[in-house]
Amino acid sequence: MRRENVHKKSAPKIGWVTSATTNSMCFTKKTSCVRRRYKEFAWLRQRLQDNAVLISLPEIPPKTTFLSTSNAKVLEQRRQGLQEFLEKVLQSNILLSDSRLHLFLQTQLSTTEIEACVSGLTDYTVTDAVHRHATSNQRFPVEEA
């Protein structure tokens, strides 16, 4: 996982590029690379916890109200915390069965689109979404200004 600055007209934002390589039969794609924001990690953790109430999920680093993009130490601690979170989540067979996790790691769908997909409210399945991302020419979505 690495940090990436996302520049918008309003203010610079910090994104996290998550790269994964696996030989697990659970995943449709064996390699993936997606960009996610901190709030999306927080969303994922909450949804995984909602679906696996008997499992104690690892924490993610706390939200920092005024995180400066120039504070390298704090950003590195956050990156490490998010990476540790994902590594622990990926060790749980129960969590590996959650479609949200697969869409989070293997597509650029927004959290709203992920929810719609897993709820059956889209014209595509989870597998379709993963394959569409794998075959698209666009690595990351274009940021709206």
N, CA, C and O of each residue as an XYZ file, in Angstrom:
580
protein
N       0.856     -1.159      0.000
C       0.000      0.000      0.000
C       0.903      1.223      0.000
O       1.925      1.259      0.685
N       0.512      2.217     -0.775
C       1.284      3.457     -0.787
C       0.336      4.645     -0.788
O      -0.829      4.540     -1.171
N       0.874      5.781     -0.346
C       0.101      7.011     -0.281
C       0.119      7.682     -1.644
O       1.098      7.594     -2.384
N      -0.974      8.348     -1.959
C      -1.050      9.117     -3.199
C      -1.846     10.380     -2.930
O      -2.949     10.316     -2.387
N      -1.301     11.518     -3.302
C      -2.031     12.775     -3.143
C      -2.995     12.934     -4.301
O      -2.622     12.772     -5.463
N      -4.240     13.254     -3.973
C      -5.276     13.490     -4.966
C      -5.571     14.973     -4.922
O      -6.044     15.489     -3.909
N      -5.297     15.649     -6.000
C      -5.465     17.099     -6.006
C      -6.830     17.471     -6.553
O      -7.209     17.080     -7.657
N      -7.549     18.228     -5.763
C      -8.844     18.778     -6.160
C      -8.751     20.284     -6.016
O      -7.854     20.788     -5.340
N      -9.649     20.995     -6.631
C      -9.627     22.452     -6.543
C      -9.834     22.929     -5.123
O      -9.228     23.918     -4.712
N     -10.695     22.233     -4.345
C     -11.004     22.681     -2.993
C      -9.820     22.510     -2.048
O      -9.447     23.458     -1.357
N      -9.225     21.330     -2.005
C      -8.100     21.055     -1.109
C      -7.493     19.726     -1.495
O      -8.195     18.835     -1.974
N      -6.187     19.585     -1.291
C      -5.580     18.290     -1.601
C      -6.108     17.215     -0.661
O      -6.346     17.468      0.520
N      -6.286     16.021     -1.196
C      -6.766     14.884     -0.411
C      -5.707     13.788     -0.480
O      -4.868     13.763     -1.380
N      -5.768     12.901      0.477
C      -4.822     11.798      0.501
C      -5.563     10.525      0.152
O      -6.582     10.202      0.762
N      -5.053      9.808     -0.823
C      -5.609      8.518     -1.198
C      -4.579      7.448     -0.910
O      -3.392      7.740     -0.762
N      -5.026      6.229     -0.833
C      -4.143      5.100     -0.564
C      -4.298      4.112     -1.697
O      -5.396      3.621     -1.959
N      -3.199      3.821     -2.370
C      -3.225      2.855     -3.455
C      -2.960      1.489     -2.846
O      -1.905      1.239     -2.264
N      -3.932      0.624     -2.993
C      -3.866     -0.713     -2.421
C      -3.595     -1.697     -3.540
O      -4.395     -1.837     -4.465
N      -2.468     -2.376     -3.453
C      -2.115     -3.410     -4.416
C      -2.167     -4.754     -3.714
O      -1.662     -4.904     -2.601
N      -2.769     -5.713     -4.358
C      -2.879     -7.035     -3.748
C      -2.539     -8.110     -4.769
O      -2.946     -8.035     -5.929
N      -1.802     -9.089     -4.332
C      -1.511    -10.280     -5.121
C      -1.841    -11.468     -4.239
O      -1.413    -11.540     -3.086
N      -2.606    -12.398     -4.791
C      -3.038    -13.540     -3.983
C      -3.124    -14.799     -4.825
O      -3.298    -14.740     -6.042
N      -3.002    -15.926     -4.169
C      -3.279    -17.190     -4.834
C      -4.519    -17.832     -4.212
O      -4.802    -19.008     -4.441
N      -5.245    -17.054     -3.431
C      -6.452    -17.539     -2.779
C      -7.548    -17.803     -3.795
O      -7.766    -17.013     -4.713
N      -8.228    -18.913     -3.622
C      -9.350    -19.263     -4.498
C     -10.543    -18.329     -4.269
O     -11.477    -18.304     -5.071
N     -10.510    -17.568     -3.183
C     -11.625    -16.674     -2.850
C     -11.733    -15.498     -3.805
O     -12.814    -14.933     -3.970
N     -10.627    -15.121     -4.436
C     -10.620    -13.911     -5.244
C     -10.716    -14.218     -6.729
O     -10.091    -15.157     -7.223
N     -11.501    -13.423     -7.429
C     -11.674    -13.571     -8.869
C     -10.384    -13.209     -9.593
O      -9.941    -13.929    -10.488
N      -9.785    -12.088     -9.199
C      -8.531    -11.641     -9.804
C      -7.387    -11.998     -8.874
O      -7.525    -11.948     -7.652
N      -6.272    -12.353     -9.455
C      -5.108    -12.714     -8.642
C      -4.258    -11.497     -8.298
O      -3.479    -11.541     -7.346
N      -4.394    -10.421     -9.052
C      -3.720     -9.162     -8.727
C      -4.716     -8.022     -8.921
O      -5.578     -8.077     -9.799
N      -4.586     -7.005     -8.102
C      -5.444     -5.833     -8.254
C      -4.736     -4.620     -7.681
O      -3.852     -4.735     -6.831
N      -5.141     -3.464     -8.161
C      -4.588     -2.203     -7.680
C      -5.711     -1.171     -7.733
O      -6.201     -0.824     -8.808
N      -6.109     -0.689     -6.564
C      -7.197      0.293     -6.480
C      -6.793      1.429     -5.561
O      -5.918      1.270     -4.710
N      -7.436      2.581     -5.736
C      -7.179      3.728     -4.878
C      -8.381      3.905     -3.951
O      -9.529      3.925     -4.395
N      -8.097      4.032     -2.668
C      -9.140      4.195     -1.663
C      -8.772      5.313     -0.704
O      -7.595      5.557     -0.438
N      -9.785      5.986     -0.191
C      -9.607      7.040      0.803
C      -9.806      6.452      2.192
O     -10.370      5.367      2.333
N      -9.346      7.158      3.215
C      -9.487      6.713      4.599
C     -10.948      6.421      4.943
O     -11.253      5.404      5.566
N     -11.850      7.317      4.533
C     -13.264      7.138      4.868
C     -13.827      5.855      4.274
O     -14.770      5.284      4.823
N     -13.262      5.394      3.159
C     -13.711      4.137      2.572
C     -13.227      2.941      3.401
O     -13.934      1.940      3.517
N     -12.025      3.044      3.975
C     -11.550      2.001      4.884
C     -12.447      1.945      6.126
O     -12.791      0.863      6.602
N     -12.821      3.115      6.643
C     -13.704      3.168      7.813
C     -15.059      2.539      7.476
O     -15.623      1.799      8.283
N     -15.571      2.834      6.297
C     -16.831      2.243      5.835
C     -16.701      0.725      5.756
O     -17.570      0.005      6.246
N     -15.624      0.231      5.144
C     -15.420     -1.210      5.004
C     -15.381     -1.882      6.370
O     -16.022     -2.913      6.574
N     -14.641     -1.311      7.295
C     -14.540     -1.906      8.621
C     -15.910     -2.016      9.273
O     -16.244     -3.044      9.862
N     -16.706     -0.949      9.168
C     -18.043     -0.961      9.776
C     -18.933     -2.021      9.132
O     -19.639     -2.742      9.838
N     -18.911     -2.124      7.819
C     -19.751     -3.107      7.124
C     -19.309     -4.535      7.447
O     -20.147     -5.415      7.645
N     -18.002     -4.765      7.501
C     -17.522     -6.098      7.867
C     -17.951     -6.440      9.290
O     -18.348     -7.573      9.563
N     -17.873     -5.474     10.194
C     -18.280     -5.705     11.577
C     -19.774     -5.978     11.664
O     -20.203     -6.837     12.435
N     -20.569     -5.256     10.882
C     -22.019     -5.468     10.873
C     -22.377     -6.894     10.451
O     -23.339     -7.472     10.955
N     -21.605     -7.453      9.532
C     -21.894     -8.780      8.991
C     -21.232     -9.904      9.762
O     -21.600    -11.066      9.587
N     -20.285     -9.596     10.595
C     -19.563    -10.629     11.346
C     -19.472    -10.201     12.807
O     -18.387     -9.936     13.324
N     -20.614    -10.139     13.454
C     -20.685     -9.582     14.801
C     -19.909    -10.394     15.838
O     -19.538     -9.854     16.880
N     -19.660    -11.661     15.582
C     -18.944    -12.497     16.543
C     -17.429    -12.417     16.407
O     -16.692    -12.997     17.204
N     -16.977    -11.698     15.396
C     -15.536    -11.552     15.161
C     -15.094    -10.176     15.638
O     -15.769     -9.176     15.395
N     -13.979    -10.136     16.304
C     -13.407     -8.858     16.707
C     -12.504     -8.379     15.572
O     -11.421     -8.919     15.351
N     -12.967     -7.367     14.867
C     -12.187     -6.843     13.747
C     -11.035     -5.991     14.236
O     -11.142     -5.322     15.264
N      -9.931     -6.013     13.501
C      -8.833     -5.116     13.854
C      -9.271     -3.667     13.685
O     -10.148     -3.354     12.880
N      -8.654     -2.808     14.446
C      -8.956     -1.378     14.349
C      -8.229     -0.779     13.150
O      -7.265     -1.347     12.636
N      -8.715      0.375     12.721
C      -7.975      1.180     11.757
C      -7.424      2.373     12.527
O      -7.918      2.694     13.608
N      -6.418      3.026     11.988
C      -5.870      4.201     12.695
C      -6.975      5.220     12.938
O      -7.904      5.330     12.138
N      -6.882      5.966     14.036
C      -7.934      6.944     14.338
C      -7.974      8.073     13.311
O      -6.977      8.409     12.673
N      -9.147      8.629     13.184
C      -9.341      9.779     12.297
C      -8.636     10.985     12.894
O      -8.818     11.297     14.071
N      -7.842     11.654     12.096
C      -7.151     12.864     12.522
C      -7.862     14.038     11.866
O      -7.931     14.119     10.639
N      -8.384     14.934     12.664
C      -9.210     16.018     12.157
C      -8.476     16.904     11.154
O      -8.977     17.145     10.056
N      -7.314     17.380     11.519
C      -6.581     18.279     10.632
C      -5.258     17.639     10.232
O      -4.182     18.094     10.621
N      -5.365     16.581      9.453
C      -4.177     15.865      8.999
C      -3.524     16.649      7.868
O      -4.132     16.877      6.823
N      -2.299     17.049      8.087
C      -1.564     17.790      7.074
C      -0.923     16.809      6.097
O      -0.343     15.801      6.502
N      -1.036     17.117      4.810
C      -0.431     16.251      3.803
C       1.090     16.312      3.856
O       1.763     15.527      3.187
N       1.640     17.235      4.643
C       3.095     17.344      4.736
C       3.654     16.638      5.979
O       4.870     16.611      6.163
N       2.810     16.076      6.822
C       3.263     15.390      8.027
C       3.560     13.930      7.683
O       2.706     13.057      7.839
N       4.761     13.687      7.223
C       5.147     12.369      6.711
C       5.059     11.276      7.772
O       4.659     10.152      7.466
N       5.422     11.585      8.998
C       5.409     10.576     10.062
C       3.981     10.091     10.340
O       3.738      8.887     10.432
N       3.055     11.018     10.471
C       1.664     10.662     10.738
C       1.073      9.895      9.551
O       0.347      8.918      9.734
N       1.388     10.342      8.348
C       0.881      9.662      7.160
C       1.431      8.238      7.064
O       0.705      7.318      6.688
N       2.692      8.055      7.396
C       3.281      6.721      7.361
C       2.646      5.820      8.425
O       2.409      4.640      8.170
N       2.370      6.361      9.602
C       1.698      5.579     10.640
C       0.293      5.165     10.186
O      -0.143      4.042     10.438
N      -0.400      6.073      9.525
C      -1.733      5.742      9.008
C      -1.629      4.659      7.940
O      -2.405      3.702      7.946
N      -0.683      4.804      7.031
C      -0.503      3.801      5.973
C      -0.244      2.431      6.576
O      -0.845      1.440      6.162
N       0.659      2.377      7.561
C       0.971      1.105      8.203
C      -0.253      0.522      8.901
O      -0.494     -0.683      8.829
N      -1.020      1.364      9.570
C      -2.221      0.903     10.262
C      -3.265      0.348      9.307
O      -3.887     -0.676      9.593
N      -3.463      1.019      8.170
C      -4.425      0.545      7.179
C      -3.951     -0.767      6.552
O      -4.749     -1.672      6.306
N      -2.655     -0.856      6.299
C      -2.106     -2.084      5.729
C      -2.259     -3.253      6.700
O      -2.634     -4.353      6.294
N      -1.969     -3.017      7.984
C      -2.132     -4.071      8.993
C      -3.594     -4.498      9.101
O      -3.887     -5.684      9.254
N      -4.505     -3.538      9.023
C      -5.934     -3.842      9.046
C      -6.284     -4.812      7.919
O      -6.908     -5.848      8.150
N      -5.873     -4.464      6.695
C      -6.196     -5.325      5.556
C      -5.552     -6.702      5.689
O      -6.186     -7.713      5.389
N      -4.313     -6.749      6.129
C      -3.632     -8.036      6.268
C      -4.366     -8.940      7.256
O      -4.497    -10.139      7.013
N      -4.840     -8.385      8.353
C      -5.568     -9.175      9.357
C      -6.935     -9.605      8.827
O      -7.360    -10.740      9.044
N      -7.615     -8.705      8.139
C      -8.922     -9.032      7.570
C      -8.779    -10.191      6.578
O      -9.608    -11.101      6.555
N      -7.737    -10.150      5.772
C      -7.552    -11.171      4.746
C      -7.147    -12.535      5.311
O      -7.075    -13.512      4.566
N      -6.886    -12.612      6.597
C      -6.573    -13.888      7.241
C      -7.816    -14.582      7.796
O      -7.728    -15.707      8.290
N      -8.963    -13.925      7.720
C     -10.194    -14.477      8.281
C     -11.067    -15.068      7.177
O     -11.513    -14.352      6.281
N     -11.308    -16.373      7.244
C     -12.152    -17.025      6.239
C     -13.565    -16.458      6.229
O     -14.182    -16.350      5.169
N     -14.077    -16.100      7.388
C     -15.427    -15.536      7.449
C     -15.478    -14.199      6.718
O     -16.403    -13.950      5.945
N     -14.495    -13.341      6.955
C     -14.473    -12.033      6.294
C     -14.207    -12.162      4.797
O     -14.684    -11.348      4.007
N     -13.447    -13.181      4.408
C     -13.174    -13.400      2.991
C     -14.441    -13.736      2.201
O     -14.457    -13.623      0.975
N     -15.487    -14.143      2.893
C     -16.730    -14.482      2.199
C     -17.605    -13.247      1.945
O     -18.655    -13.363      1.313
N     -17.195    -12.078      2.422
C     -17.988    -10.858      2.260
C     -17.716    -10.220      0.898
O     -16.582     -9.852      0.592
N     -18.748    -10.095      0.101
C     -18.610     -9.525     -1.250
C     -18.119     -8.087     -1.227
O     -17.448     -7.647     -2.160
N     -18.447     -7.346     -0.166
C     -17.985     -5.960     -0.069
C     -16.458     -5.899     -0.070
O     -15.866     -5.020     -0.696
N     -15.836     -6.825      0.626
C     -14.372     -6.865      0.676
C     -13.797     -7.068     -0.716
O     -12.832     -6.404     -1.096
N     -14.380     -7.976     -1.471
C     -13.896     -8.249     -2.829
C     -14.054     -7.026     -3.735
O     -13.145     -6.681     -4.488
N     -15.198     -6.388     -3.654
C     -15.422     -5.199     -4.474
C     -14.521     -4.048     -4.037
O     -14.041     -3.288     -4.879
N     -14.289     -3.910     -2.751
C     -13.406     -2.865     -2.212
C     -11.981     -3.039     -2.744
O     -11.338     -2.063     -3.130
N     -11.495     -4.269     -2.763
C     -10.112     -4.535     -3.160
C      -9.921     -4.697     -4.662
O      -8.813     -4.509     -5.164
N     -10.982     -5.043     -5.387
C     -10.787     -5.409     -6.787
C     -11.525     -4.544     -7.792
O     -11.501     -4.830     -8.989
N     -12.189     -3.479     -7.319
C     -12.857     -2.552     -8.247
C     -12.680     -1.124     -7.736
O     -12.238     -0.906     -6.608
N     -13.022     -0.185     -8.555
C     -13.031      1.217     -8.144
C     -14.446      1.696     -7.856
O     -14.697      2.901     -7.846
N     -15.373      0.773     -7.621
C     -16.734      1.180     -7.287
C     -16.721      2.009     -6.010
O     -15.933      1.753     -5.099
N     -17.594      2.997     -5.954
C     -17.749      3.779     -4.728
C     -18.433      2.909     -3.685
O     -18.960      1.845     -4.009
N     -18.427      3.355     -2.443
C     -19.084      2.583     -1.392
C     -20.586      2.459     -1.661
O     -21.185      1.426     -1.362
N     -21.185      3.489     -2.215
C     -22.609      3.439     -2.566
C     -22.848      2.398     -3.650
O     -23.812      1.634     -3.579
N     -21.984      2.365     -4.641
C     -22.114      1.383     -5.724
C     -21.861     -0.037     -5.220
O     -22.505     -0.982     -5.676
N     -20.931     -0.189     -4.286
C     -20.676     -1.505     -3.702
C     -21.925     -1.994     -2.984
O     -22.335     -3.139     -3.170
N     -22.535     -1.141     -2.167
C     -23.754     -1.515     -1.446
C     -24.860     -1.912     -2.416
O     -25.548     -2.911     -2.205
N     -25.029     -1.134     -3.472
C     -26.070     -1.446     -4.465
C     -25.796     -2.797     -5.125
O     -26.716     -3.590     -5.332
N     -24.554     -3.051     -5.448
C     -24.187     -4.307     -6.115
C     -24.465     -5.510     -5.213
O     -25.095     -6.474     -5.647
N     -24.003     -5.461     -3.971
C     -24.203     -6.615     -3.082
C     -25.667     -6.777     -2.685
O     -26.073     -7.858     -2.259
N     -26.457     -5.730     -2.819
C     -27.893     -5.806     -2.511
C     -28.711     -6.243     -3.721
O     -29.931     -6.382     -3.633
N     -28.039     -6.460     -4.851
C     -28.741     -6.892     -6.059
C     -29.488     -5.788     -6.768
O     -30.412     -6.055     -7.536
N     -29.098     -4.542     -6.518
C     -29.796     -3.401     -7.115
C     -29.128     -2.876     -8.382
O     -29.489     -1.808     -8.877
N     -28.163     -3.617     -8.905
C     -27.474     -3.215    -10.134
C     -27.744     -4.256    -11.216
O     -28.231     -5.352    -10.941
N     -27.421     -3.891    -12.434
C     -27.594     -4.853    -13.531
C     -26.354     -5.725    -13.711
O     -26.230     -6.435    -14.709
N     -25.443     -5.671    -12.752
C     -24.238     -6.500    -12.805
C     -24.023     -7.182    -11.457
O     -24.471     -6.701    -10.417
N     -23.332     -8.303    -11.504
C     -23.019     -9.061    -10.293
C     -21.663     -8.621     -9.744
O     -20.966     -7.818    -10.365
N     -21.300     -9.143     -8.597
C     -19.977     -8.868     -8.022
C     -18.894     -9.316     -8.994
O     -17.942     -8.577     -9.245
N     -19.030    -10.504     -9.534
C     -18.037    -11.024    -10.486
C     -17.967    -10.146    -11.729
O     -16.876     -9.866    -12.226
N     -19.124     -9.708    -12.240
C     -19.140     -8.804    -13.401
C     -18.371     -7.519    -13.099
O     -17.587     -7.053    -13.924
N     -18.596     -6.953    -11.921
C     -17.924     -5.705    -11.547
C     -16.418     -5.891    -11.490
O     -15.670     -5.035    -11.961
N     -15.967     -6.992    -10.924
C     -14.531     -7.265    -10.838
C     -13.938     -7.428    -12.236
O     -12.869     -6.892    -12.526
N     -14.630     -8.166    -13.097
C     -14.134     -8.364    -14.460
C     -14.121     -7.059    -15.252
O     -13.198     -6.812    -16.029
N     -15.140     -6.224    -15.057
C     -15.170     -4.929    -15.755
C     -13.971     -4.071    -15.368
O     -13.352     -3.434    -16.220
N     -13.648     -4.059    -14.078
C     -12.490     -3.285    -13.631
C     -11.202     -3.866    -14.206
O     -10.305     -3.120    -14.599
N     -11.107     -5.184    -14.258
C      -9.893     -5.837    -14.757
C      -9.664     -5.556    -16.230
O      -8.521     -5.486    -16.681
N     -10.740     -5.395    -16.980
C     -10.596     -5.198    -18.422
C     -10.695     -3.743    -18.854
O     -10.569     -3.440    -20.041
N     -10.921     -2.836    -17.901
C     -11.007     -1.421    -18.275
C      -9.612     -0.867    -18.528
O      -8.628     -1.343    -17.961
N      -9.542      0.126    -19.373
C      -8.260      0.766    -19.682
C      -7.895      1.833    -18.670
O      -6.746      2.273    -18.618
N      -8.854      2.254    -17.868
C      -8.645      3.334    -16.911
C      -8.249      2.748    -15.563
O      -9.014      1.994    -14.963
N      -7.060      3.091    -15.089
C      -6.570      2.537    -13.829
C      -7.366      3.044    -12.645
O      -7.788      2.254    -11.800
N      -7.579      4.346    -12.569
C      -8.336      4.949    -11.484
C      -9.392      5.852    -12.101
O      -9.214      6.341    -13.217
N     -10.486      6.078    -11.391
C     -11.500      6.991    -11.906
C     -10.981      8.424    -11.934
O     -10.094      8.796    -11.165
N     -11.540      9.204    -12.819
C     -11.177     10.608    -12.912
C     -11.789     11.317    -11.718
O     -12.980     11.170    -11.440
N     -10.975     12.081    -11.017
C     -11.458     12.820     -9.836
C     -12.288     14.002    -10.301
O     -11.912     14.725    -11.225
N     -13.418     14.183     -9.645
C     -14.248     15.349     -9.944
C     -13.695     16.555     -9.214
O     -13.261     16.458     -8.066
N     -13.715     17.682     -9.883
C     -13.183     18.918     -9.273
C     -14.128     19.464     -8.253
O     -13.848     20.494     -7.640
